[in-house]
Short mmCIF file of C-alpha atoms in Angstrom, two decimals:
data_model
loop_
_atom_site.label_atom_id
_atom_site.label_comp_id
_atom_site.label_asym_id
_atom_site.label_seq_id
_atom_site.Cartn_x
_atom_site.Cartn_y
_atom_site.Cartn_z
CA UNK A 108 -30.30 -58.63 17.02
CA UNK A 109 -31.16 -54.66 17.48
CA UNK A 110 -28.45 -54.77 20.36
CA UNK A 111 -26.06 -56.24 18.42
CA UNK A 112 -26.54 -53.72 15.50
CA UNK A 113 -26.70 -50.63 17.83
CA UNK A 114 -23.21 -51.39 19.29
CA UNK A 115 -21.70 -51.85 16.22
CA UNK A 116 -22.98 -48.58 15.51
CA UNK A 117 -21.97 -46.78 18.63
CA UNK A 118 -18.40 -48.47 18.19
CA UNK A 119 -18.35 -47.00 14.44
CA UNK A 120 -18.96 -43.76 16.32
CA UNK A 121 -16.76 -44.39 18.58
CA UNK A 122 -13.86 -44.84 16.68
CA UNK A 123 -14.68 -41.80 13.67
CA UNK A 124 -12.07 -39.65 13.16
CA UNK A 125 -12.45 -35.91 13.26
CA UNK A 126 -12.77 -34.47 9.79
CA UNK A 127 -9.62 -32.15 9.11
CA UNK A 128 -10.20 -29.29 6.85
CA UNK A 129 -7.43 -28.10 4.90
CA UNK A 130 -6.69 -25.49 2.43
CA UNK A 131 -6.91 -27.07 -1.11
CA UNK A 132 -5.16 -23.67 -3.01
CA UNK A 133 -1.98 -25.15 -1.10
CA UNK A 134 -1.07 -28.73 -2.43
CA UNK A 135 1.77 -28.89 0.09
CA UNK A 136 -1.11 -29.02 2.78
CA UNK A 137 -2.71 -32.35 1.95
CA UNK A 138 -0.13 -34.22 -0.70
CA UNK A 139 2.88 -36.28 0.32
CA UNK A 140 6.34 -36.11 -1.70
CA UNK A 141 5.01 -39.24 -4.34
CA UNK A 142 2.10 -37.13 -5.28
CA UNK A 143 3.93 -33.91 -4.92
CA UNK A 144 7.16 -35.28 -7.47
CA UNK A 145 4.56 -36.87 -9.91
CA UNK A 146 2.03 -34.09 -10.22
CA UNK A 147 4.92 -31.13 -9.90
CA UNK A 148 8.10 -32.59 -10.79
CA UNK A 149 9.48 -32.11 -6.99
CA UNK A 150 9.15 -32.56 -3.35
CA UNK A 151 8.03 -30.62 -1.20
CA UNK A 152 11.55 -29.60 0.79
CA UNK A 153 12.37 -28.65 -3.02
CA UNK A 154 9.45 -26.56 -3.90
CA UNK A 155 9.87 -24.75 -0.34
CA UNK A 156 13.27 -24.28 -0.76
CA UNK A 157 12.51 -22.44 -4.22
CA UNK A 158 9.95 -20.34 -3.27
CA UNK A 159 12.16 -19.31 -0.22
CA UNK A 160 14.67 -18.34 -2.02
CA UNK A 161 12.92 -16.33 -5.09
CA UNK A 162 11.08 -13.77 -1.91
CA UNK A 163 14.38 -13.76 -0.05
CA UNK A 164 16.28 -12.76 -3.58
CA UNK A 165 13.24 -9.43 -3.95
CA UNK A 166 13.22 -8.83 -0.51
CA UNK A 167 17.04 -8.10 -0.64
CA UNK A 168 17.00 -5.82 -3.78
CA UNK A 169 13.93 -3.98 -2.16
CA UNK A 170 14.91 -2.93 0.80
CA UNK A 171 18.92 -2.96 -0.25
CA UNK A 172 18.55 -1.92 -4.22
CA UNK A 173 21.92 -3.47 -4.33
CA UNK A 174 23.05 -4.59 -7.64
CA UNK A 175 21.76 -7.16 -9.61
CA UNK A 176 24.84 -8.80 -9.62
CA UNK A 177 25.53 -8.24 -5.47
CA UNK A 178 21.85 -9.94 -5.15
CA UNK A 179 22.76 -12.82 -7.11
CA UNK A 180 26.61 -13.56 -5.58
CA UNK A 181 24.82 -13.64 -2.23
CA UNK A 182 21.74 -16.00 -3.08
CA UNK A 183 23.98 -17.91 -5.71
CA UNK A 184 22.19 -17.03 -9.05
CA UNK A 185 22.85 -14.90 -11.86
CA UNK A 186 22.11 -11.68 -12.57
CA UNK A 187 19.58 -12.28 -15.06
CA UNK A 188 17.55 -14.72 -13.02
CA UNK A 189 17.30 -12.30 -10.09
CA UNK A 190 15.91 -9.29 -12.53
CA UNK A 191 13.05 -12.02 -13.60
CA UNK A 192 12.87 -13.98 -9.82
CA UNK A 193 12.12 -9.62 -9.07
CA UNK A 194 9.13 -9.27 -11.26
CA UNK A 195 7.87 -12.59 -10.66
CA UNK A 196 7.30 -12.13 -7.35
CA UNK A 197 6.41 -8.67 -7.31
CA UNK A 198 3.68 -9.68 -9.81
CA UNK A 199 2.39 -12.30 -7.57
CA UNK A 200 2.44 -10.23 -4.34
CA UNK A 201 -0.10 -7.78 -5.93
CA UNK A 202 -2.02 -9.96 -7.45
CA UNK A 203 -2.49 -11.77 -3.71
CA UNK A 204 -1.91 -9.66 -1.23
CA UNK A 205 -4.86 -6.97 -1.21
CA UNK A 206 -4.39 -4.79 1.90
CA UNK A 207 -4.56 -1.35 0.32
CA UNK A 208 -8.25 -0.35 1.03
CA UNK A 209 -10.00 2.38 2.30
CA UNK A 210 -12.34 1.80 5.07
CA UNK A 211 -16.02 1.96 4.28
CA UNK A 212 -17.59 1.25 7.64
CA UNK A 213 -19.03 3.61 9.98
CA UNK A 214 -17.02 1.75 12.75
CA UNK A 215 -13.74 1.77 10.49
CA UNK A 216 -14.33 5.85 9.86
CA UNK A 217 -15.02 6.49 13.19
CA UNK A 218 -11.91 5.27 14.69
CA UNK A 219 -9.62 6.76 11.70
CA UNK A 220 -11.38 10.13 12.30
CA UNK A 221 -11.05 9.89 16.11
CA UNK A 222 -7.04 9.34 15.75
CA UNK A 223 -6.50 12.21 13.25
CA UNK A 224 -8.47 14.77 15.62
CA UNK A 225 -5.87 13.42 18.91
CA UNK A 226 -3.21 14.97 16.46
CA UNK A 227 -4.38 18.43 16.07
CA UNK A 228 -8.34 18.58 16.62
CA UNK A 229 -8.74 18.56 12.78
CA UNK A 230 -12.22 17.01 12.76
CA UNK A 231 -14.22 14.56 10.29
CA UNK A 232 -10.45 13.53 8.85
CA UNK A 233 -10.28 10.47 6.74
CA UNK A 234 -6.78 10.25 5.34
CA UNK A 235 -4.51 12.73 4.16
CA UNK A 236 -3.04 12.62 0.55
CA UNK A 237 -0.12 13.54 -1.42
CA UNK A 238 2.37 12.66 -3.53
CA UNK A 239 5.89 11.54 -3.96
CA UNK A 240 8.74 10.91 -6.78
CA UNK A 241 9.90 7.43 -7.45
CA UNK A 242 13.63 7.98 -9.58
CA UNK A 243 13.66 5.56 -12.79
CA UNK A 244 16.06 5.14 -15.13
CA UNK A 245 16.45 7.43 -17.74
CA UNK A 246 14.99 6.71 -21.56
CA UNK A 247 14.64 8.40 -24.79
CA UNK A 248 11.84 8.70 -27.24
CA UNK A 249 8.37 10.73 -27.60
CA UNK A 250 7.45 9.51 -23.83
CA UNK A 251 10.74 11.17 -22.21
CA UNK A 252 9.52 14.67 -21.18
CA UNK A 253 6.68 13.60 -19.48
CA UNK A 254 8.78 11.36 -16.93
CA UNK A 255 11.18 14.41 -16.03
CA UNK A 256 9.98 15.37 -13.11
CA UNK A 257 9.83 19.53 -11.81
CA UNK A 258 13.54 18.59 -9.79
CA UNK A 259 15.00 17.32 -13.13
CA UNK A 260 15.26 13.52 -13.18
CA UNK A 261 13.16 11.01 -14.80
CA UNK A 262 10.49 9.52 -11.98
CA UNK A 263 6.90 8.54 -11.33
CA UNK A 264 4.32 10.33 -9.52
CA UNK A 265 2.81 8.13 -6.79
CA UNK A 266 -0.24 9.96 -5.59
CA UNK A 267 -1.48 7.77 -2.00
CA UNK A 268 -3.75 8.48 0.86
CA UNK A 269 -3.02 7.22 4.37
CA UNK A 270 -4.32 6.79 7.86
CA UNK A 271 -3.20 7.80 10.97
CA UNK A 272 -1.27 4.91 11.14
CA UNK A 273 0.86 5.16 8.34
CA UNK A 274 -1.20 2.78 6.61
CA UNK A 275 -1.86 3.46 2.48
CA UNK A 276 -5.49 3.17 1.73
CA UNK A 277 -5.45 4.03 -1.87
CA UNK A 278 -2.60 4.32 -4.44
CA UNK A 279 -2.31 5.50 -7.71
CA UNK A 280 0.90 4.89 -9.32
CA UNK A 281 0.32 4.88 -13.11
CA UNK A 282 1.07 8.53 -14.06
CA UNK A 283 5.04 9.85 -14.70
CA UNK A 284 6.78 11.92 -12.61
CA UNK A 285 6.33 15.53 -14.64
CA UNK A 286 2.31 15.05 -14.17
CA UNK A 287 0.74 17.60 -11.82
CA UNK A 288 -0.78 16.13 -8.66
CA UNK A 289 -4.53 17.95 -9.47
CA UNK A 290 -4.47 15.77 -12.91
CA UNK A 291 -3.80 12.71 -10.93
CA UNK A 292 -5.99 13.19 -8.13
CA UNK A 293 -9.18 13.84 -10.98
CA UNK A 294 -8.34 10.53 -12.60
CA UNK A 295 -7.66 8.37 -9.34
CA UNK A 296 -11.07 7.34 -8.56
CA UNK A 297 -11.48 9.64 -5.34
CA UNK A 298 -14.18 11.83 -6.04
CA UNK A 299 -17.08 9.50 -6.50
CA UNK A 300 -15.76 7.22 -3.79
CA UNK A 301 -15.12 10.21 -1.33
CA UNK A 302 -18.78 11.53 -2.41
CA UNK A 303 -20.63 8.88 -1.41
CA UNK A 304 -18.72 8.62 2.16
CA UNK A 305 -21.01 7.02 4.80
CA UNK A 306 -21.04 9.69 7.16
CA UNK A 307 -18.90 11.92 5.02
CA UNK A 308 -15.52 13.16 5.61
CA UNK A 309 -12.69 14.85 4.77
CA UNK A 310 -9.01 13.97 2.92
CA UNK A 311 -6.58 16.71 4.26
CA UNK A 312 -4.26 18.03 1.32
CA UNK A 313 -1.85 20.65 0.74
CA UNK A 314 -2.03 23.48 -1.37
CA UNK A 315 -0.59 21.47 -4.43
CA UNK A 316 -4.00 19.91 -4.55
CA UNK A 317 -7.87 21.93 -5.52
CA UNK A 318 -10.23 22.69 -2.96
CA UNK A 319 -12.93 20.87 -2.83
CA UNK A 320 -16.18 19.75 -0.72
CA UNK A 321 -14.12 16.41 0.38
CA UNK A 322 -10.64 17.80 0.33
CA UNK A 323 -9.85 20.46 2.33
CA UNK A 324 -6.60 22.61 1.28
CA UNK A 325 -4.79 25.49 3.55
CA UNK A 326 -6.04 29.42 3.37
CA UNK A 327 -3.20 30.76 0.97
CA UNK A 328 -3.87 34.54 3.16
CA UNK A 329 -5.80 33.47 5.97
CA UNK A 330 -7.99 36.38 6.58
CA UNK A 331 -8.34 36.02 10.46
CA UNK A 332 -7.67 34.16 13.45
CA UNK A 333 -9.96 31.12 12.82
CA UNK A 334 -8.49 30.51 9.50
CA UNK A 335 -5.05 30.94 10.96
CA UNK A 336 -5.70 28.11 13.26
CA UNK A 337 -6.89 25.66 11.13
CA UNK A 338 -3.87 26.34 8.94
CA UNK A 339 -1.98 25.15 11.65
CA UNK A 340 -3.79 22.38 12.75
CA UNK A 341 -4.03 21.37 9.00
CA UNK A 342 -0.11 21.70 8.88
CA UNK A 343 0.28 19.31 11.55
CA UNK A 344 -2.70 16.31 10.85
CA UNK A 345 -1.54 15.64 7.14
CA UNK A 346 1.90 15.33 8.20
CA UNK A 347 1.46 11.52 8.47
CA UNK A 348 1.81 10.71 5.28
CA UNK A 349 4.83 12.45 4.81
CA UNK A 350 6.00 10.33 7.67
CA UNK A 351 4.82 7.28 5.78
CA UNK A 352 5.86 7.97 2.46
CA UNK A 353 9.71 8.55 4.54
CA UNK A 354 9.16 5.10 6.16
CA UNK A 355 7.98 3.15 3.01
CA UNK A 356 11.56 4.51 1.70
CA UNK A 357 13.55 4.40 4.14
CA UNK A 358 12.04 0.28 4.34
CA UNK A 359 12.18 -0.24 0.90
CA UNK A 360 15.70 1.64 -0.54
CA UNK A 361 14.73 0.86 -3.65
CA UNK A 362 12.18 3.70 -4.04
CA UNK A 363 14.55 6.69 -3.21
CA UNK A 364 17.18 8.46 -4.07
CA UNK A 365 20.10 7.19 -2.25
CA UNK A 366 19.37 3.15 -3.30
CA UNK A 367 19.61 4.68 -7.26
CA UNK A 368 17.26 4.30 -9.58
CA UNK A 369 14.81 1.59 -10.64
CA UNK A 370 16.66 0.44 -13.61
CA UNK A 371 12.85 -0.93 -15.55
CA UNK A 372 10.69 -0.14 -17.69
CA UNK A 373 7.95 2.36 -16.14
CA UNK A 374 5.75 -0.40 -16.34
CA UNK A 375 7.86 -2.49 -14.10
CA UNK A 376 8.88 0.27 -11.84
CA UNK A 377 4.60 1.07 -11.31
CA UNK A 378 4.55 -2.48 -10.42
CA UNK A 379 7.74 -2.61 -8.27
CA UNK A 380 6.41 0.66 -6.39
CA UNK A 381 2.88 -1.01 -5.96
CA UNK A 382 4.64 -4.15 -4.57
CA UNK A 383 6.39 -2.35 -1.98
CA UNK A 384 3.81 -0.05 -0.70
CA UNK A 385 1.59 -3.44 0.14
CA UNK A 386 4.51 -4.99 2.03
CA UNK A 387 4.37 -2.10 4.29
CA UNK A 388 1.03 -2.48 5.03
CA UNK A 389 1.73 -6.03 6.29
CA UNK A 390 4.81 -4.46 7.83
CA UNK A 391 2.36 -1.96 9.35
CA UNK A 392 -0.30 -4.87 9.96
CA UNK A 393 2.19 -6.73 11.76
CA UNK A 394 4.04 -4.39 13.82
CA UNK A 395 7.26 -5.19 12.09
CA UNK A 396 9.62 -2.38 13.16
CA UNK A 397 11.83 -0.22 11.38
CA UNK A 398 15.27 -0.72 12.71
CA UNK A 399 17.19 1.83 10.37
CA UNK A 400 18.47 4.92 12.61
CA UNK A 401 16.88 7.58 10.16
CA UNK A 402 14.10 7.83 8.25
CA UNK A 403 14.52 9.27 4.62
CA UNK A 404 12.39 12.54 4.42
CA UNK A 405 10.08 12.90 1.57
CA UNK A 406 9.84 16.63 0.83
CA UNK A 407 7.61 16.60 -2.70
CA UNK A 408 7.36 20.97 -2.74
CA UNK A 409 4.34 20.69 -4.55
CA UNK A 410 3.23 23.33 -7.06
CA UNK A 411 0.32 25.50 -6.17
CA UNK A 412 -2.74 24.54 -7.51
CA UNK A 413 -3.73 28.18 -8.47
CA UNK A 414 -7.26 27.71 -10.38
CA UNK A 415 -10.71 28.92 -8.84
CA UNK A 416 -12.29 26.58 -5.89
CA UNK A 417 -16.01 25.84 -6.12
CA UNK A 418 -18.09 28.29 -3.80
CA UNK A 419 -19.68 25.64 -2.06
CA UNK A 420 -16.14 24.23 -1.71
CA UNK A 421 -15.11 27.11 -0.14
CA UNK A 422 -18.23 27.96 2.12
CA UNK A 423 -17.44 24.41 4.03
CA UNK A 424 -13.50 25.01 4.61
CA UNK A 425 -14.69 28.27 5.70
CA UNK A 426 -17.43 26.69 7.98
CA UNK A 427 -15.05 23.87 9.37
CA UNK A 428 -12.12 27.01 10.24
CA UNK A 429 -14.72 28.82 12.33
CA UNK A 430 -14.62 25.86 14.58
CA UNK A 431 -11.12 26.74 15.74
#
């Protein structure tokens, strides 16, 4: 009798079937077209086919800013359903997608301040910052001035800081395009994160930005040859993000000049400009290249940030200049 009931056991055994995990936030993974049609209304070829065609519809008037009404003759929709299909998924992408972070390992800082020192020998770099315009539509009312920006047309100022890489680690884009870039930088966050470094480290800015113990800003009359040197090799290490703010454009046409303007609310357009900069880290992420001839330059021509630096602010871009 034991025999009989250990073989029937090792048979059981022998015939399980290997457990198969799957991803319960997806209902396409692990329901058939019955349960899919009576607990959403559609199968599955449907609901595929609708979310296809909603990212295909923003990914066209991102990188194109064509007109609404171009979008929707191509994708066969009107022109109001591709200004909501826009948000929608712009919404959603930001709310899912989180790739915009700045490293906080001494592993992850180590290898982002080893690639900005092969550019110039700049050393203890984390990121360089800076700003660009994003043209809006115009608007009236007591808001107006304050999205005019210094070149004279209504815009926000997106304040980011990137890697060697071309990758955004942090992003601020909910100030308007006539704010200075020192009044966004002291209400981005930065200075208590950048503070508190592990291992410290330095953002590289120009002189549109303060001086401070964790940024370091060029000698306005460098006084001799050391600070003469690390002007230039802080001229050529912060140039990145120049090059990145010119590729997340020249990707995404809908952010500069020569795709128009985004024609939203500033709300919107903060959210449309958020959107786009986290597709370009996945772009980044996944290698995707950029197959447009030339890349739009981003020239911001910063004002000069012409108030007092802290001494000890001072004493440590003096100390880091006398290593050139």
């Amino acid at each position: 009798m034991a025999n009989f009931w250990l073989l029937r056991r090792r048979r059981r055994e022998t015939h399980r079937r290997e457990r198969v995990f799957r991803d319960r936030t997806n209902p396409l993974e692990y329901l058939d077209d019955i349960d899919l049609v009576s607990r959403y209304r559609f199968p599955g070829r449907v609901i595929i086919h609708i979310n296809i065609l909603q990212v295909l519809i923003t990914l066209r008037y991102l990188s194109k800013a064509d007109f609404f009404s171009e979008v929707g003759d191509l994708h066969g929709v009107s022109r109001s359903s591709v200004s909501r299909v826009v948000h929608t998924v712009c919404s959603a992408i930001n709310t899912t997608v989180d790739n915009i972070k700045f490293p906080v390992t001494a592993n992850e800082l180590r290898h982002i301040k080893s690639e900005f020192y092969d550019i110039a020998k700049f050393p203890n770099c984390v990121g360089a910052i800076d700003g660009t315009l994003i043209p809006i539509k115009g608007m009236s009312g007591p808001q107006e001035p304050a999205f005019v920006c210094r070149k004279n047309f209504h815009a926000l100022n997106i304040q980011a800081v990137t890697d060697s890489s071309m990758r955004f680690l942090h992003i601020n884009t909910c100030f308007p395009g006539a704010t200075h870039d020192s009044f966004v930088l002291s209400n981005s966050g930065l200075s208590g994160f950048m503070e508190h470094l592990e291992g410290g480290g330095w953002l590289l800015g120009d002189s549109g930005y303060p001086l401070k113990e964790w940024l370091l800003t060029p000698f306005l009359s460098p006084a001799n040859e050391h600070e003469v040197k690390y002007n230039e090799a802080h001229a050529k290490t912060p140039v990145v993000i120049e090059k990145s703010f010119g590729v997340l454009k020249s990707r995404f046409r809908c952010l500069h000049r020569t795709g128009g303007v985004l024609p939203f609310s500033p709300n919107r357009c903060f959210q449309i400009s958020q959107c786009c900069i986290r597709l370009h880290n996945s772009a980044v992420s996944e290698k995707v290249p950029l197959l447009e001839v030339v890349v739009v330059q981003n020239i911001n021509d910063n004002a000069v940030f012409n108030a007092n630096a802290p001494r000890r602010a001072q004493d440590v871009r003096i100390q880091v200049a006398n290593l050139f």
